[in-house]
Every structure is written in C-alpha cells, then in structure tokens.
C-alpha cells in the first residue's frame, strides 16, 4: 500500500481480477440488503449509511484496480486493469439503475428524518444519480434509453478511432519551417530533401508557436483541423441529435442541462449568463490585445489579415516584445533531468514523503 493512501499498488493481473470480483460481490451484497428494507421501516442506518460506507470503503480498492492501466509497464497488468475498469463501470451503472434500491432511497427522503449537511448532500447525490440513469423510467423508456446510450458509445468510439487513424503528414522545406529551433528540425524525418511533419499536437503546436512563415502556419492549421474529416462531422451531427433525444427522455430540456446538472452552475442558463457577463467585461480588453497582435503581424509580414493560425505565434512574439523573453534561451538552463529531480524533491518536501530510487537506470515515462 502507498503510505497514507490505502491504495494497493504492484498488484499482479490475477490479483486485479480477484479484487474486482470482490468489489462487485460486496457491492451487490450491500445493494441487495438495502433493497430488502421494507419501505415503512426505512431509516438512515439501514438505507443510506450502508451505501455511504460502501462508497468510502471501495474507493481505494477501485483505484487499485484502475490505476495500473495508466502506470504499469506490464502489458498483461495494463490489460487486466482495463478489463477490470470496464467491468466495474458496467456494474456500478447497473447499481445506479436499480429500481428497488431507488425506491428505498426515495422513501427515506420522504420521511423527513433529520440528518447532517454532509449526509443530506449524499442523499441528494444518490437520488440524482439514480434518476439520471433512468431508475424512475418505465421499462419501455428504459430500453429506449439503453439503445440511445449504446448508439452514443458507438459513435464516440468511432469518432476517436477516426482521429487515431488519421496519418496524414506534410513535407516542408527548411525555408518553409524558418524560425523553428534546430533541435526540432533534427527530430523530423527527412524525405526528398524536405522534412516530414506528422499532424499531431507534438509537432503542430511548436510550429504554430515558432514558425515565421505565415503560409506554413496556415497550411499546418488547416490540415490539422481536418483530422477525422467529413466522417467525424457526420458523427457529431448524429451525436447532437441522439444526445438531445436522451436528455428529453430523462426529463431535461436539452443535453446541456443534463450534462451541467451535476456541476456547480447546475443549469445551462447560468452558464450562458456567466459567459455573457464575461464577454461584456473582456470584449474591450480582447479587442485591444488583438489590435496589438495585428500590428505585430503587419510589421513582420506586411499583412494585417489575422487568422487563428497566427494567434499562438504572435502571442509569443508579443511576450518577447513586451518582456524581452526568449523561452528557448531559458530552456537551456532547465534540462529535463534537473527539472524532474527538482519537482520530485518539492513533492517530497510538500507531502513529507520519501520517494526511494529502486534502480538508477529507471526510465521515467
């Protein structure tokens, strides 16, 4: 276990599977016990406390199952962790859809039993989660909800797959990449006397920040913005329609209200009010800053037409112009090994933890 965290680490693939089995079994046992409480005998101790204690007890256990997927160097352990996460997510969703447990929790809220603010907040959270997962829908509407959710999941997966399958690249000369640091150019594969630029954030962002050639920045920005192509545009159009149908089925005016409800604003109206207020307060400042950026472009390129592809580059130029700051020069004094060791030391000092080095040839991912 990690000191102070109660999260088990370094579990084997088999141990992760067994732990996930245990979590699911205990969860089902607790939910079954709550569902068995007669509605006329519901109280905090037999209806709410078991669910609250279950959440608290299982949180570190769930983390022990899902954390290895993100940090383990072992393919078997990563695969076991991903499978455990999928099983646990599916199980917890089914738990929050149980009508029998929802009826017991709802019966408790109607009794008016006096409880503390934290307990009140937890009960409100429970009711909301059950209702957002369709616990109070008829069987016909539940089937429709499951169908819509399945369609949404499939479309989301297809959208991501299209993005991942995007392998387009551009071949650019060193003149077209003027302004790029030498170490960046060295990292690019050379083909027929030109540099091969993959359209990933790792390469695109530095070019938009440092390339002096406006036509190159525009070419890169346009190509990068087409990831997924018309296929993903069609997917987004379908997703908007299906999400709206799902929100209406669950009793919301639109999907925005459904998505925002668990968050601090709670309604899309409040979000729009906030954005409008911020827009009014910041419009003059934004226009003044845009004017400065346009002037910089006019001086450097003789062109005042300002596109999104120019934003990062001239923001950097504005910083250099205002404070005479050269990030490339500063980076020389902060090599990666020095920065990482310094960050780890700060972490140790801040949290009072010792991070022992297991092996001096350890690779940091």
mmCIF file with all atom_site columns, N, CA and C in Angstrom, residues 202-234:
data_model
loop_
_atom_site.group_PDB
_atom_site.id
_atom_site.type_symbol
_atom_site.label_atom_id
_atom_site.label_alt_id
_atom_site.label_comp_id
_atom_site.label_asym_id
_atom_site.label_entity_id
_atom_site.label_seq_id
_atom_site.pdbx_PDB_ins_code
_atom_site.Cartn_x
_atom_site.Cartn_y
_atom_site.Cartn_z
_atom_site.occupancy
_atom_site.B_iso_or_equiv
_atom_site.pdbx_formal_charge
_atom_site.auth_seq_id
_atom_site.auth_comp_id
_atom_site.auth_asym_id
_atom_site.auth_atom_id
_atom_site.pdbx_PDB_model_num
ATOM 1  N N  . UNK A 1 202 ? 2.108   17.138 -30.933 1.00 0.00 ? 202 UNK A N  1
ATOM 2  C CA . UNK A 1 202 ? 3.523   17.211 -30.560 1.00 0.00 ? 202 UNK A CA 1
ATOM 3  C C  . UNK A 1 202 ? 4.319   18.058 -31.558 1.00 0.00 ? 202 UNK A C  1
ATOM 4  N N  . UNK A 1 203 ? 3.938   17.991 -32.843 1.00 0.00 ? 203 UNK A N  1
ATOM 5  C CA . UNK A 1 203 ? 4.634   18.755 -33.875 1.00 0.00 ? 203 UNK A CA 1
ATOM 6  C C  . UNK A 1 203 ? 3.881   20.031 -34.258 1.00 0.00 ? 203 UNK A C  1
ATOM 7  N N  . UNK A 1 204 ? 2.568   19.975 -34.265 1.00 0.00 ? 204 UNK A N  1
ATOM 8  C CA . UNK A 1 204 ? 1.769   21.105 -34.734 1.00 0.00 ? 204 UNK A CA 1
ATOM 9  C C  . UNK A 1 204 ? 1.907   22.323 -33.825 1.00 0.00 ? 204 UNK A C  1
ATOM 10 N N  . UNK A 1 205 ? 1.782   22.124 -32.511 1.00 0.00 ? 205 UNK A N  1
ATOM 11 C CA . UNK A 1 205 ? 1.818   23.265 -31.587 1.00 0.00 ? 205 UNK A CA 1
ATOM 12 C C  . UNK A 1 205 ? 3.118   24.054 -31.672 1.00 0.00 ? 205 UNK A C  1
ATOM 13 N N  . UNK A 1 206 ? 4.307   23.409 -31.647 1.00 0.00 ? 206 UNK A N  1
ATOM 14 C CA . UNK A 1 206 ? 5.544   24.187 -31.776 1.00 0.00 ? 206 UNK A CA 1
ATOM 15 C C  . UNK A 1 206 ? 5.618   24.991 -33.073 1.00 0.00 ? 206 UNK A C  1
ATOM 16 N N  . UNK A 1 207 ? 5.113   24.420 -34.182 1.00 0.00 ? 207 UNK A N  1
ATOM 17 C CA . UNK A 1 207 ? 5.143   25.145 -35.453 1.00 0.00 ? 207 UNK A CA 1
ATOM 18 C C  . UNK A 1 207 ? 4.240   26.369 -35.392 1.00 0.00 ? 207 UNK A C  1
ATOM 19 N N  . UNK A 1 208 ? 3.048   26.220 -34.827 1.00 0.00 ? 208 UNK A N  1
ATOM 20 C CA . UNK A 1 208 ? 2.138   27.362 -34.704 1.00 0.00 ? 208 UNK A CA 1
ATOM 21 C C  . UNK A 1 208 ? 2.698   28.423 -33.765 1.00 0.00 ? 208 UNK A C  1
ATOM 22 N N  . UNK A 1 209 ? 3.575   28.026 -32.855 1.00 0.00 ? 209 UNK A N  1
ATOM 23 C CA . UNK A 1 209 ? 4.155   28.980 -31.908 1.00 0.00 ? 209 UNK A CA 1
ATOM 24 C C  . UNK A 1 209 ? 5.406   29.669 -32.446 1.00 0.00 ? 209 UNK A C  1
ATOM 25 N N  . UNK A 1 210 ? 6.195   28.967 -33.284 1.00 0.00 ? 210 UNK A N  1
ATOM 26 C CA . UNK A 1 210 ? 7.528   29.481 -33.608 1.00 0.00 ? 210 UNK A CA 1
ATOM 27 C C  . UNK A 1 210 ? 7.801   29.717 -35.092 1.00 0.00 ? 210 UNK A C  1
ATOM 28 N N  . UNK A 1 211 ? 7.037   29.105 -35.988 1.00 0.00 ? 211 UNK A N  1
ATOM 29 C CA . UNK A 1 211 ? 7.335   29.237 -37.417 1.00 0.00 ? 211 UNK A CA 1
ATOM 30 C C  . UNK A 1 211 ? 7.057   30.661 -37.905 1.00 0.00 ? 211 UNK A C  1
ATOM 31 N N  . UNK A 1 212 ? 8.050   31.250 -38.588 1.00 0.00 ? 212 UNK A N  1
ATOM 32 C CA . UNK A 1 212 ? 7.923   32.635 -39.052 1.00 0.00 ? 212 UNK A CA 1
ATOM 33 C C  . UNK A 1 212 ? 7.120   32.756 -40.341 1.00 0.00 ? 212 UNK A C  1
ATOM 34 N N  . UNK A 1 213 ? 6.910   31.652 -41.035 1.00 0.00 ? 213 UNK A N  1
ATOM 35 C CA . UNK A 1 213 ? 6.251   31.676 -42.341 1.00 0.00 ? 213 UNK A CA 1
ATOM 36 C C  . UNK A 1 213 ? 4.737   31.521 -42.166 1.00 0.00 ? 213 UNK A C  1
ATOM 37 N N  . UNK A 1 214 ? 4.006   32.585 -42.456 1.00 0.00 ? 214 UNK A N  1
ATOM 38 C CA . UNK A 1 214 ? 2.557   32.577 -42.254 1.00 0.00 ? 214 UNK A CA 1
ATOM 39 C C  . UNK A 1 214 ? 1.846   31.516 -43.063 1.00 0.00 ? 214 UNK A C  1
ATOM 40 N N  . UNK A 1 215 ? 2.288   31.305 -44.323 1.00 0.00 ? 215 UNK A N  1
ATOM 41 C CA . UNK A 1 215 ? 1.623   30.308 -45.168 1.00 0.00 ? 215 UNK A CA 1
ATOM 42 C C  . UNK A 1 215 ? 1.809   28.898 -44.618 1.00 0.00 ? 215 UNK A C  1
ATOM 43 N N  . UNK A 1 216 ? 2.965   28.652 -43.986 1.00 0.00 ? 216 UNK A N  1
ATOM 44 C CA . UNK A 1 216 ? 3.197   27.338 -43.369 1.00 0.00 ? 216 UNK A CA 1
ATOM 45 C C  . UNK A 1 216 ? 2.279   27.141 -42.174 1.00 0.00 ? 216 UNK A C  1
ATOM 46 N N  . UNK A 1 217 ? 2.175   28.170 -41.346 1.00 0.00 ? 217 UNK A N  1
ATOM 47 C CA . UNK A 1 217 ? 1.285   28.066 -40.175 1.00 0.00 ? 217 UNK A CA 1
ATOM 48 C C  . UNK A 1 217 ? -0.145  27.790 -40.616 1.00 0.00 ? 217 UNK A C  1
ATOM 49 N N  . UNK A 1 218 ? -0.584  28.478 -41.680 1.00 0.00 ? 218 UNK A N  1
ATOM 50 C CA . UNK A 1 218 ? -1.956  28.278 -42.162 1.00 0.00 ? 218 UNK A CA 1
ATOM 51 C C  . UNK A 1 218 ? -2.136  26.874 -42.723 1.00 0.00 ? 218 UNK A C  1
ATOM 52 N N  . UNK A 1 219 ? -1.149  26.412 -43.483 1.00 0.00 ? 219 UNK A N  1
ATOM 53 C CA . UNK A 1 219 ? -1.212  25.065 -44.065 1.00 0.00 ? 219 UNK A CA 1
ATOM 54 C C  . UNK A 1 219 ? -1.303  24.008 -42.970 1.00 0.00 ? 219 UNK A C  1
ATOM 55 N N  . UNK A 1 220 ? -0.496  24.161 -41.939 1.00 0.00 ? 220 UNK A N  1
ATOM 56 C CA . UNK A 1 220 ? -0.496  23.221 -40.818 1.00 0.00 ? 220 UNK A CA 1
ATOM 57 C C  . UNK A 1 220 ? -1.827  23.271 -40.074 1.00 0.00 ? 220 UNK A C  1
ATOM 58 N N  . UNK A 1 221 ? -2.310  24.478 -39.778 1.00 0.00 ? 221 UNK A N  1
ATOM 59 C CA . UNK A 1 221 ? -3.548  24.632 -39.005 1.00 0.00 ? 221 UNK A CA 1
ATOM 60 C C  . UNK A 1 221 ? -4.746  24.045 -39.743 1.00 0.00 ? 221 UNK A C  1
ATOM 61 N N  . UNK A 1 222 ? -4.820  24.299 -41.054 1.00 0.00 ? 222 UNK A N  1
ATOM 62 C CA . UNK A 1 222 ? -5.945  23.787 -41.849 1.00 0.00 ? 222 UNK A CA 1
ATOM 63 C C  . UNK A 1 222 ? -5.911  22.264 -41.903 1.00 0.00 ? 222 UNK A C  1
ATOM 64 N N  . UNK A 1 223 ? -4.728  21.701 -42.177 1.00 0.00 ? 223 UNK A N  1
ATOM 65 C CA . UNK A 1 223 ? -4.609  20.238 -42.269 1.00 0.00 ? 223 UNK A CA 1
ATOM 66 C C  . UNK A 1 223 ? -4.919  19.577 -40.931 1.00 0.00 ? 223 UNK A C  1
ATOM 67 N N  . UNK A 1 224 ? -4.410  20.165 -39.850 1.00 0.00 ? 224 UNK A N  1
ATOM 68 C CA . UNK A 1 224 ? -4.652  19.601 -38.511 1.00 0.00 ? 224 UNK A CA 1
ATOM 69 C C  . UNK A 1 224 ? -6.133  19.693 -38.145 1.00 0.00 ? 224 UNK A C  1
ATOM 70 N N  . UNK A 1 225 ? -6.779  20.765 -38.567 1.00 0.00 ? 225 UNK A N  1
ATOM 71 C CA . UNK A 1 225 ? -8.201  20.941 -38.267 1.00 0.00 ? 225 UNK A CA 1
ATOM 72 C C  . UNK A 1 225 ? -9.108  19.988 -39.019 1.00 0.00 ? 225 UNK A C  1
ATOM 73 N N  . UNK A 1 226 ? -8.556  19.292 -40.002 1.00 0.00 ? 226 UNK A N  1
ATOM 74 C CA . UNK A 1 226 ? -9.349  18.350 -40.795 1.00 0.00 ? 226 UNK A CA 1
ATOM 75 C C  . UNK A 1 226 ? -9.226  16.914 -40.305 1.00 0.00 ? 226 UNK A C  1
ATOM 76 N N  . UNK A 1 227 ? -8.605  16.716 -39.129 1.00 0.00 ? 227 UNK A N  1
ATOM 77 C CA . UNK A 1 227 ? -8.491  15.356 -38.583 1.00 0.00 ? 227 UNK A CA 1
ATOM 78 C C  . UNK A 1 227 ? -9.880  14.749 -38.413 1.00 0.00 ? 227 UNK A C  1
ATOM 79 N N  . UNK A 1 228 ? -10.042 13.572 -38.928 1.00 0.00 ? 228 UNK A N  1
ATOM 80 C CA . UNK A 1 228 ? -11.351 12.922 -38.839 1.00 0.00 ? 228 UNK A CA 1
ATOM 81 C C  . UNK A 1 228 ? -12.222 13.203 -40.036 1.00 0.00 ? 228 UNK A C  1
ATOM 82 N N  . UNK A 1 229 ? -11.978 14.336 -40.702 1.00 0.00 ? 229 UNK A N  1
ATOM 83 C CA . UNK A 1 229 ? -12.668 14.681 -41.938 1.00 0.00 ? 229 UNK A CA 1
ATOM 84 C C  . UNK A 1 229 ? -14.182 14.745 -41.840 1.00 0.00 ? 229 UNK A C  1
ATOM 85 N N  . UNK A 1 230 ? -14.824 14.575 -43.002 1.00 0.00 ? 230 UNK A N  1
ATOM 86 C CA . UNK A 1 230 ? -16.281 14.652 -43.076 1.00 0.00 ? 230 UNK A CA 1
ATOM 87 C C  . UNK A 1 230 ? -16.962 13.536 -42.285 1.00 0.00 ? 230 UNK A C  1
ATOM 88 N N  . UNK A 1 231 ? -16.243 12.426 -42.102 1.00 0.00 ? 231 UNK A N  1
ATOM 89 C CA . UNK A 1 231 ? -16.815 11.323 -41.317 1.00 0.00 ? 231 UNK A CA 1
ATOM 90 C C  . UNK A 1 231 ? -17.139 11.786 -39.900 1.00 0.00 ? 231 UNK A C  1
ATOM 91 N N  . UNK A 1 232 ? -16.212 12.514 -39.291 1.00 0.00 ? 232 UNK A N  1
ATOM 92 C CA . UNK A 1 232 ? -16.441 12.970 -37.922 1.00 0.00 ? 232 UNK A CA 1
ATOM 93 C C  . UNK A 1 232 ? -17.463 14.092 -37.850 1.00 0.00 ? 232 UNK A C  1
ATOM 94 N N  . UNK A 1 233 ? -17.576 14.885 -38.907 1.00 0.00 ? 233 UNK A N  1
ATOM 95 C CA . UNK A 1 233 ? -18.624 15.909 -38.942 1.00 0.00 ? 233 UNK A CA 1
ATOM 96 C C  . UNK A 1 233 ? -19.993 15.231 -38.909 1.00 0.00 ? 233 UNK A C  1
ATOM 97 N N  . UNK A 1 234 ? -20.141 14.180 -39.719 1.00 0.00 ? 234 UNK A N  1
ATOM 98 C CA . UNK A 1 234 ? -21.408 13.435 -39.741 1.00 0.00 ? 234 UNK A CA 1
ATOM 99 C C  . UNK A 1 234 ? -21.683 12.790 -38.387 1.00 0.00 ? 234 UNK A C  1
#
